[in-house]
DNA sequence: AAGAGGATGAACT
DNA sequence: GTTCATCCTCTTG
């Protein structure tokens, strides 16, 4: 079953980021279906999080999507090359989002390999935020897409895979040195011992 | 109007 | 470990 919109409308984006571990993301792009289990996420939370694009609730053309009601995609271009996919959460006006950082492929591995031209090792196919979007055909044209429609191009499905708290590892988010103290917040979550996650962090905590 | 820099990844040495 | 690709967004003047 696709996750209901109410799942994404809740106010605690950090909890949502943890609960998305084990859920399945499915895309249908140009008639091709791919899917994968979400194994790594990060939470971003305006207004108090300096790492969030919408820090201080500043509205710009790009961050507009984050202020919409939860359950839609926020996709943006990073370093001019990588399309990074987030799930907007919270009620309208609350600029919260969960970055999907890695998935474990389920359907369409061959397509993923094609899209990830040149990558041979399966474990390197989807173990990063820019890698998995490429593999699953996600790009900035999907910004604002609803994720809770059973017939949607991108949807989040509950595969009834249970990830208990002792299977989750938390660590600080990287690449946001400009965020000062906020960079220390352990808002990156990964499934412990899952080989499809990005390379291990130096410091990690149980939750 | 111009310049700096980024929620990364790949290919180097 | 280092470098650089590549372009959009935001800030500043």
PDB file of N, CA and C (backbone and C1' of nucleotides) in Angstrom, chain A residues 60-62 77 79-81, chain C residues 5-11:
ATOM      1  N   UNK A  60      12.289  31.381  -1.254  1.00  0.00           N
ATOM      2  CA  UNK A  60      12.883  31.718  -2.543  1.00  0.00           C
ATOM      3  C   UNK A  60      12.181  30.835  -3.568  1.00  0.00           C
ATOM      4  N   UNK A  61      12.374  31.141  -4.840  1.00  0.00           N
ATOM      5  CA  UNK A  61      11.725  30.306  -5.852  1.00  0.00           C
ATOM      6  C   UNK A  61      12.054  28.818  -5.671  1.00  0.00           C
ATOM      7  N   UNK A  62      13.290  28.535  -5.293  1.00  0.00           N
ATOM      8  CA  UNK A  62      13.671  27.137  -5.152  1.00  0.00           C
ATOM      9  C   UNK A  62      13.004  26.475  -3.949  1.00  0.00           C
ATOM     10  N   UNK A  77      18.861  20.671  -7.969  1.00  0.00           N
ATOM     11  CA  UNK A  77      20.142  20.346  -8.593  1.00  0.00           C
ATOM     12  C   UNK A  77      21.277  20.739  -7.655  1.00  0.00           C
ATOM     13  N   UNK A  79      25.471  20.939  -7.062  1.00  0.00           N
ATOM     14  CA  UNK A  79      26.757  21.032  -7.758  1.00  0.00           C
ATOM     15  C   UNK A  79      26.593  21.028  -9.277  1.00  0.00           C
ATOM     16  N   UNK A  80      25.444  21.459  -9.738  1.00  0.00           N
ATOM     17  CA  UNK A  80      25.230  21.540 -11.177  1.00  0.00           C
ATOM     18  C   UNK A  80      25.083  20.214 -11.876  1.00  0.00           C
ATOM     19  N   UNK A  81      25.101  19.121 -11.136  1.00  0.00           N
ATOM     20  CA  UNK A  81      25.167  17.805 -11.740  1.00  0.00           C
ATOM     21  C   UNK A  81      24.141  16.830 -11.167  1.00  0.00           C
TER      22      UNK A  81
ATOM     23  P    DA C   5      37.058  20.576 -14.966  1.00  0.00           P
ATOM     24  O5'  DA C   5      35.774  19.880 -15.622  1.00  0.00           O
ATOM     25  C5'  DA C   5      35.679  18.462 -15.584  1.00  0.00           C
ATOM     26  C4'  DA C   5      34.282  18.057 -15.167  1.00  0.00           C
ATOM     27  C3'  DA C   5      33.173  19.013 -15.645  1.00  0.00           C
ATOM     28  O3'  DA C   5      32.159  18.252 -16.262  1.00  0.00           O
ATOM     29  C1'  DA C   5      32.950  18.595 -13.328  1.00  0.00           C
ATOM     30  P    DT C   6      31.359  18.839 -17.451  1.00  0.00           P
ATOM     31  O5'  DT C   6      30.213  19.659 -16.739  1.00  0.00           O
ATOM     32  C5'  DT C   6      29.216  18.965 -15.989  1.00  0.00           C
ATOM     33  C4'  DT C   6      28.298  19.983 -15.349  1.00  0.00           C
ATOM     34  C3'  DT C   6      28.031  21.203 -16.240  1.00  0.00           C
ATOM     35  O3'  DT C   6      26.669  21.553 -16.156  1.00  0.00           O
ATOM     36  C1'  DT C   6      28.872  21.906 -14.176  1.00  0.00           C
ATOM     37  P    DC C   7      26.046  22.339 -17.464  1.00  0.00           P
ATOM     38  O5'  DC C   7      24.879  23.151 -16.774  1.00  0.00           O
ATOM     39  C5'  DC C   7      24.094  22.549 -15.730  1.00  0.00           C
ATOM     40  C4'  DC C   7      23.702  23.621 -14.730  1.00  0.00           C
ATOM     41  C3'  DC C   7      23.557  25.032 -15.330  1.00  0.00           C
ATOM     42  O3'  DC C   7      22.537  25.714 -14.634  1.00  0.00           O
ATOM     43  C1'  DC C   7      24.964  25.126 -13.554  1.00  0.00           C
ATOM     44  P    DC C   8      21.113  25.903 -15.369  1.00  0.00           P
ATOM     45  O5'  DC C   8      20.090  25.864 -14.153  1.00  0.00           O
ATOM     46  C5'  DC C   8      20.183  24.826 -13.176  1.00  0.00           C
ATOM     47  C4'  DC C   8      20.241  25.425 -11.784  1.00  0.00           C
ATOM     48  C3'  DC C   8      19.406  26.687 -11.624  1.00  0.00           C
ATOM     49  O3'  DC C   8      18.563  26.509 -10.512  1.00  0.00           O
ATOM     50  C1'  DC C   8      21.604  27.047 -10.796  1.00  0.00           C
ATOM     51  P    DT C   9      17.424  27.555 -10.229  1.00  0.00           P
ATOM     52  O5'  DT C   9      17.894  28.168  -8.840  1.00  0.00           O
ATOM     53  C5'  DT C   9      18.499  27.305  -7.890  1.00  0.00           C
ATOM     54  C4'  DT C   9      19.077  28.120  -6.767  1.00  0.00           C
ATOM     55  C3'  DT C   9      18.275  29.371  -6.421  1.00  0.00           C
ATOM     56  O3'  DT C   9      18.115  29.402  -5.018  1.00  0.00           O
ATOM     57  C1'  DT C   9      20.527  29.945  -6.851  1.00  0.00           C
ATOM     58  P    DC C  10      17.137  30.417  -4.360  1.00  0.00           P
ATOM     59  O5'  DC C  10      18.135  31.434  -3.680  1.00  0.00           O
ATOM     60  C5'  DC C  10      19.156  30.920  -2.824  1.00  0.00           C
ATOM     61  C4'  DC C  10      20.234  31.963  -2.637  1.00  0.00           C
ATOM     62  C3'  DC C  10      19.715  33.341  -2.205  1.00  0.00           C
ATOM     63  O3'  DC C  10      20.341  33.697  -0.993  1.00  0.00           O
ATOM     64  C1'  DC C  10      21.289  33.514  -3.984  1.00  0.00           C
ATOM     65  P    DT C  11      19.928  35.028  -0.227  1.00  0.00           P
ATOM     66  O5'  DT C  11      21.225  35.937  -0.441  1.00  0.00           O
ATOM     67  C5'  DT C  11      22.496  35.342  -0.224  1.00  0.00           C
ATOM     68  C4'  DT C  11      23.600  36.314  -0.624  1.00  0.00           C
ATOM     69  C3'  DT C  11      23.364  37.765  -0.175  1.00  0.00           C
ATOM     70  O3'  DT C  11      24.571  38.265   0.379  1.00  0.00           O
ATOM     71  C1'  DT C  11      23.768  37.683  -2.502  1.00  0.00           C
TER      72       DT C  11
END
